[in-house]
mmCIF file of N, CA and C in Angstrom:
data_model
loop_
_atom_site.group_PDB
_atom_site.id
_atom_site.type_symbol
_atom_site.label_atom_id
_atom_site.label_comp_id
_atom_site.label_asym_id
_atom_site.label_seq_id
_atom_site.Cartn_x
_atom_site.Cartn_y
_atom_site.Cartn_z
ATOM 1 N N UNK A 92 -31.738 -24.093 49.414
ATOM 2 C CA UNK A 92 -30.554 -23.999 48.595
ATOM 3 C C UNK A 92 -29.714 -22.829 49.057
ATOM 4 N N UNK A 93 -28.491 -23.108 49.413
ATOM 5 C CA UNK A 93 -27.639 -22.011 49.868
ATOM 6 C C UNK A 93 -27.114 -21.200 48.683
ATOM 7 N N UNK A 94 -26.966 -19.920 48.888
ATOM 8 C CA UNK A 94 -26.459 -19.016 47.852
ATOM 9 C C UNK A 94 -24.986 -18.760 48.129
ATOM 10 N N UNK A 95 -24.171 -18.911 47.098
ATOM 11 C CA UNK A 95 -22.735 -18.675 47.260
ATOM 12 C C UNK A 95 -22.492 -17.178 47.212
ATOM 13 N N UNK A 96 -22.019 -16.618 48.279
ATOM 14 C CA UNK A 96 -21.801 -15.178 48.334
ATOM 15 C C UNK A 96 -20.350 -14.792 48.063
ATOM 16 N N UNK A 97 -19.471 -15.754 48.005
ATOM 17 C CA UNK A 97 -18.072 -15.424 47.772
ATOM 18 C C UNK A 97 -17.710 -15.343 46.283
ATOM 19 N N UNK A 98 -18.663 -15.547 45.386
ATOM 20 C CA UNK A 98 -18.438 -15.429 43.949
ATOM 21 C C UNK A 98 -18.774 -14.001 43.530
ATOM 22 N N UNK A 99 -17.836 -13.368 42.819
ATOM 23 C CA UNK A 99 -18.061 -11.994 42.367
ATOM 24 C C UNK A 99 -19.087 -11.993 41.239
ATOM 25 N N UNK A 100 -19.937 -11.009 41.208
ATOM 26 C CA UNK A 100 -20.892 -10.911 40.101
ATOM 27 C C UNK A 100 -20.156 -10.513 38.810
ATOM 28 N N UNK A 101 -20.632 -11.053 37.713
ATOM 29 C CA UNK A 101 -20.027 -10.752 36.418
ATOM 30 C C UNK A 101 -20.639 -9.439 35.927
ATOM 31 N N UNK A 102 -19.820 -8.400 35.912
ATOM 32 C CA UNK A 102 -20.287 -7.093 35.458
ATOM 33 C C UNK A 102 -19.279 -6.523 34.472
ATOM 34 N N UNK A 103 -19.763 -5.969 33.410
ATOM 35 C CA UNK A 103 -18.906 -5.309 32.436
ATOM 36 C C UNK A 103 -18.133 -6.251 31.528
ATOM 37 N N UNK A 104 -18.447 -7.529 31.546
ATOM 38 C CA UNK A 104 -17.705 -8.478 30.711
ATOM 39 C C UNK A 104 -17.991 -8.240 29.220
ATOM 40 N N UNK A 105 -19.232 -7.929 28.890
ATOM 41 C CA UNK A 105 -19.586 -7.693 27.486
ATOM 42 C C UNK A 105 -18.892 -6.434 26.978
ATOM 43 N N UNK A 106 -18.926 -5.386 27.780
ATOM 44 C CA UNK A 106 -18.286 -4.139 27.380
ATOM 45 C C UNK A 106 -16.779 -4.325 27.223
ATOM 46 N N UNK A 107 -16.155 -5.003 28.147
ATOM 47 C CA UNK A 107 -14.724 -5.254 28.072
ATOM 48 C C UNK A 107 -14.389 -6.109 26.853
ATOM 49 N N UNK A 108 -15.209 -7.100 26.573
ATOM 50 C CA UNK A 108 -14.988 -7.961 25.402
ATOM 51 C C UNK A 108 -15.099 -7.186 24.103
ATOM 52 N N UNK A 109 -16.082 -6.292 24.041
ATOM 53 C CA UNK A 109 -16.246 -5.482 22.826
ATOM 54 C C UNK A 109 -15.044 -4.564 22.638
ATOM 55 N N UNK A 110 -14.594 -3.946 23.706
ATOM 56 C CA UNK A 110 -13.436 -3.050 23.623
ATOM 57 C C UNK A 110 -12.195 -3.827 23.190
ATOM 58 N N UNK A 111 -11.982 -4.995 23.743
ATOM 59 C CA UNK A 111 -10.821 -5.812 23.362
ATOM 60 C C UNK A 111 -10.928 -6.236 21.904
ATOM 61 N N UNK A 112 -12.114 -6.671 21.483
ATOM 62 C CA UNK A 112 -12.292 -7.090 20.094
ATOM 63 C C UNK A 112 -12.050 -5.939 19.129
ATOM 64 N N UNK A 113 -12.623 -4.785 19.416
ATOM 65 C CA UNK A 113 -12.457 -3.644 18.521
ATOM 66 C C UNK A 113 -11.010 -3.157 18.479
ATOM 67 N N UNK A 114 -10.382 -3.055 19.616
ATOM 68 C CA UNK A 114 -9.003 -2.560 19.636
ATOM 69 C C UNK A 114 -8.054 -3.541 18.956
ATOM 70 N N UNK A 115 -8.252 -4.822 19.160
ATOM 71 C CA UNK A 115 -7.373 -5.790 18.485
ATOM 72 C C UNK A 115 -7.651 -5.810 16.982
ATOM 73 N N UNK A 116 -8.913 -5.664 16.576
ATOM 74 C CA UNK A 116 -9.235 -5.632 15.146
ATOM 75 C C UNK A 116 -8.626 -4.402 14.482
ATOM 76 N N UNK A 117 -8.722 -3.252 15.134
ATOM 77 C CA UNK A 117 -8.137 -2.037 14.570
ATOM 78 C C UNK A 117 -6.617 -2.162 14.513
ATOM 79 N N UNK A 118 -6.015 -2.668 15.576
ATOM 80 C CA UNK A 118 -4.562 -2.834 15.595
ATOM 81 C C UNK A 118 -4.071 -3.786 14.521
ATOM 82 N N UNK A 119 -4.736 -4.923 14.377
ATOM 83 C CA UNK A 119 -4.332 -5.880 13.346
ATOM 84 C C UNK A 119 -4.601 -5.340 11.946
ATOM 85 N N UNK A 120 -5.689 -4.584 11.790
ATOM 86 C CA UNK A 120 -5.986 -3.985 10.488
ATOM 87 C C UNK A 120 -4.939 -2.966 10.079
ATOM 88 N N UNK A 121 -4.528 -2.123 11.024
ATOM 89 C CA UNK A 121 -3.486 -1.137 10.734
ATOM 90 C C UNK A 121 -2.173 -1.837 10.416
ATOM 91 N N UNK A 122 -1.831 -2.868 11.167
ATOM 92 C CA UNK A 122 -0.601 -3.611 10.907
ATOM 93 C C UNK A 122 -0.639 -4.262 9.521
ATOM 94 N N UNK A 123 -1.762 -4.838 9.162
ATOM 95 C CA UNK A 123 -1.893 -5.459 7.842
ATOM 96 C C UNK A 123 -1.812 -4.403 6.743
ATOM 97 N N UNK A 124 -2.396 -3.232 6.992
ATOM 98 C CA UNK A 124 -2.316 -2.150 6.018
ATOM 99 C C UNK A 124 -0.890 -1.689 5.786
ATOM 100 N N UNK A 125 -0.131 -1.516 6.866
ATOM 101 C CA UNK A 125 1.274 -1.139 6.739
ATOM 102 C C UNK A 125 2.064 -2.218 6.015
ATOM 103 N N UNK A 126 1.798 -3.468 6.336
ATOM 104 C CA UNK A 126 2.501 -4.568 5.684
ATOM 105 C C UNK A 126 2.227 -4.570 4.183
ATOM 106 N N UNK A 127 0.972 -4.388 3.795
ATOM 107 C CA UNK A 127 0.644 -4.327 2.369
ATOM 108 C C UNK A 127 1.292 -3.116 1.711
ATOM 109 N N UNK A 128 1.170 -1.939 2.349
ATOM 110 C CA UNK A 128 1.629 -0.703 1.728
ATOM 111 C C UNK A 128 3.140 -0.698 1.516
ATOM 112 N N UNK A 129 3.883 -1.000 2.599
ATOM 113 C CA UNK A 129 5.332 -0.927 2.502
ATOM 114 C C UNK A 129 5.973 -2.232 2.049
ATOM 115 N N UNK A 130 5.243 -3.332 2.120
ATOM 116 C CA UNK A 130 5.787 -4.614 1.699
ATOM 117 C C UNK A 130 5.503 -4.950 0.255
ATOM 118 N N UNK A 131 4.377 -4.445 -0.293
ATOM 119 C CA UNK A 131 4.018 -4.765 -1.668
ATOM 120 C C UNK A 131 3.844 -3.524 -2.540
ATOM 121 N N UNK A 132 3.012 -2.584 -2.102
ATOM 122 C CA UNK A 132 2.634 -1.466 -2.957
ATOM 123 C C UNK A 132 3.818 -0.563 -3.311
ATOM 124 N N UNK A 133 4.551 -0.104 -2.318
ATOM 125 C CA UNK A 133 5.657 0.824 -2.574
ATOM 126 C C UNK A 133 6.731 0.177 -3.453
ATOM 127 N N UNK A 134 7.165 -1.067 -3.198
ATOM 128 C CA UNK A 134 8.143 -1.676 -4.120
ATOM 129 C C UNK A 134 7.590 -1.862 -5.537
ATOM 130 N N UNK A 135 6.310 -2.183 -5.662
ATOM 131 C CA UNK A 135 5.726 -2.353 -6.988
ATOM 132 C C UNK A 135 5.697 -1.032 -7.744
ATOM 133 N N UNK A 136 5.374 0.053 -7.066
ATOM 134 C CA UNK A 136 5.354 1.365 -7.708
ATOM 135 C C UNK A 136 6.770 1.782 -8.099
ATOM 136 N N UNK A 137 7.752 1.514 -7.245
ATOM 137 C CA UNK A 137 9.143 1.835 -7.594
ATOM 138 C C UNK A 137 9.582 1.064 -8.834
ATOM 139 N N UNK A 138 9.224 -0.211 -8.878
ATOM 140 C CA UNK A 138 9.581 -1.044 -10.032
ATOM 141 C C UNK A 138 8.931 -0.495 -11.296
ATOM 142 N N UNK A 139 7.655 -0.157 -11.233
ATOM 143 C CA UNK A 139 6.944 0.394 -12.386
ATOM 144 C C UNK A 139 7.555 1.727 -12.821
ATOM 145 N N UNK A 140 7.870 2.588 -11.874
ATOM 146 C CA UNK A 140 8.453 3.888 -12.210
ATOM 147 C C UNK A 140 9.821 3.742 -12.858
ATOM 148 N N UNK A 141 10.635 2.799 -12.359
ATOM 149 C CA UNK A 141 11.932 2.552 -12.985
ATOM 150 C C UNK A 141 11.769 2.065 -14.427
ATOM 151 N N UNK A 142 10.773 1.207 -14.651
ATOM 152 C CA UNK A 142 10.521 0.687 -15.993
ATOM 153 C C UNK A 142 10.162 1.815 -16.952
ATOM 154 N N UNK A 143 9.207 2.661 -16.556
ATOM 155 C CA UNK A 143 8.791 3.745 -17.443
ATOM 156 C C UNK A 143 9.883 4.802 -17.579
ATOM 157 N N UNK A 144 10.681 4.999 -16.553
ATOM 158 C CA UNK A 144 11.804 5.931 -16.642
ATOM 159 C C UNK A 144 12.829 5.424 -17.656
ATOM 160 N N UNK A 145 13.070 4.125 -17.642
ATOM 161 C CA UNK A 145 14.005 3.533 -18.594
ATOM 162 C C UNK A 145 13.488 3.701 -20.024
ATOM 163 N N UNK A 146 12.210 3.474 -20.231
ATOM 164 C CA UNK A 146 11.623 3.646 -21.566
ATOM 165 C C UNK A 146 11.726 5.103 -21.997
ATOM 166 N N UNK A 147 11.440 6.026 -21.108
ATOM 167 C CA UNK A 147 11.517 7.448 -21.432
ATOM 168 C C UNK A 147 12.958 7.858 -21.760
ATOM 169 N N UNK A 148 13.920 7.346 -21.003
ATOM 170 C CA UNK A 148 15.326 7.659 -21.283
ATOM 171 C C UNK A 148 15.739 7.145 -22.657
ATOM 172 N N UNK A 149 15.318 5.938 -22.996
ATOM 173 C CA UNK A 149 15.636 5.383 -24.315
ATOM 174 C C UNK A 149 14.992 6.210 -25.417
ATOM 175 N N UNK A 150 13.773 6.657 -25.201
ATOM 176 C CA UNK A 150 13.080 7.459 -26.203
ATOM 177 C C UNK A 150 13.790 8.800 -26.385
ATOM 178 N N UNK A 151 14.209 9.404 -25.272
ATOM 179 C CA UNK A 151 14.889 10.691 -25.356
ATOM 180 C C UNK A 151 16.262 10.544 -26.023
ATOM 181 N N UNK A 152 16.949 9.442 -25.798
ATOM 182 C CA UNK A 152 18.218 9.201 -26.473
ATOM 183 C C UNK A 152 17.998 9.087 -27.977
ATOM 184 N N UNK A 153 16.907 8.449 -28.370
ATOM 185 C CA UNK A 153 16.581 8.325 -29.794
ATOM 186 C C UNK A 153 16.258 9.671 -30.415
ATOM 187 N N UNK A 154 15.580 10.536 -29.682
ATOM 188 C CA UNK A 154 15.240 11.861 -30.187
ATOM 189 C C UNK A 154 16.502 12.692 -30.360
ATOM 190 N N UNK A 155 17.454 12.573 -29.449
ATOM 191 C CA UNK A 155 18.686 13.349 -29.535
ATOM 192 C C UNK A 155 19.562 12.882 -30.698
ATOM 193 N N UNK A 156 19.511 11.591 -31.007
ATOM 194 C CA UNK A 156 20.327 11.080 -32.105
ATOM 195 C C UNK A 156 19.794 11.513 -33.462
ATOM 196 N N UNK A 157 18.477 11.422 -33.673
ATOM 197 C CA UNK A 157 17.884 11.800 -34.955
ATOM 198 C C UNK A 157 16.536 12.459 -34.692
ATOM 199 N N UNK A 158 16.502 13.780 -34.541
ATOM 200 C CA UNK A 158 15.252 14.444 -34.186
ATOM 201 C C UNK A 158 14.190 14.395 -35.279
ATOM 202 N N UNK A 159 14.584 14.213 -36.548
ATOM 203 C CA UNK A 159 13.580 14.224 -37.609
ATOM 204 C C UNK A 159 12.719 12.970 -37.601
ATOM 205 N N UNK A 160 13.260 11.875 -37.116
ATOM 206 C CA UNK A 160 12.484 10.633 -37.067
ATOM 207 C C UNK A 160 11.342 10.762 -36.073
ATOM 208 N N UNK A 161 11.593 11.433 -34.959
ATOM 209 C CA UNK A 161 10.613 11.499 -33.877
ATOM 210 C C UNK A 161 9.803 12.789 -33.888
ATOM 211 N N UNK A 162 10.011 13.654 -34.858
ATOM 212 C CA UNK A 162 9.243 14.901 -34.886
ATOM 213 C C UNK A 162 7.852 14.625 -35.429
ATOM 214 N N UNK A 163 6.861 15.400 -34.983
ATOM 215 C CA UNK A 163 5.506 15.194 -35.489
ATOM 216 C C UNK A 163 5.451 15.522 -36.993
ATOM 217 N N UNK A 164 4.686 14.734 -37.714
ATOM 218 C CA UNK A 164 4.586 14.943 -39.155
ATOM 219 C C UNK A 164 3.607 16.063 -39.441
ATOM 220 N N UNK A 165 3.951 16.880 -40.425
ATOM 221 C CA UNK A 165 3.057 17.953 -40.847
ATOM 222 C C UNK A 165 2.114 17.420 -41.897
ATOM 223 N N UNK A 166 0.860 17.763 -41.766
ATOM 224 C CA UNK A 166 -0.148 17.257 -42.688
ATOM 225 C C UNK A 166 -0.405 18.274 -43.766
#
């Protein structure tokens, strides 16, 4: 049986595959994290903060109009 000598030996394929898999997984994970953070989380927090700010402003307007209604009761 003749041996084919013109075929290169397969060396380092496992190591290269692991490096490619890990680097692509880290890259895609970071991209997904940024997409979640700036695409969903930050707008949701802004929306929530605006809501509570609006409630606080309304409460403060009520206190300025009639402070006795909103003052703590003495026991």
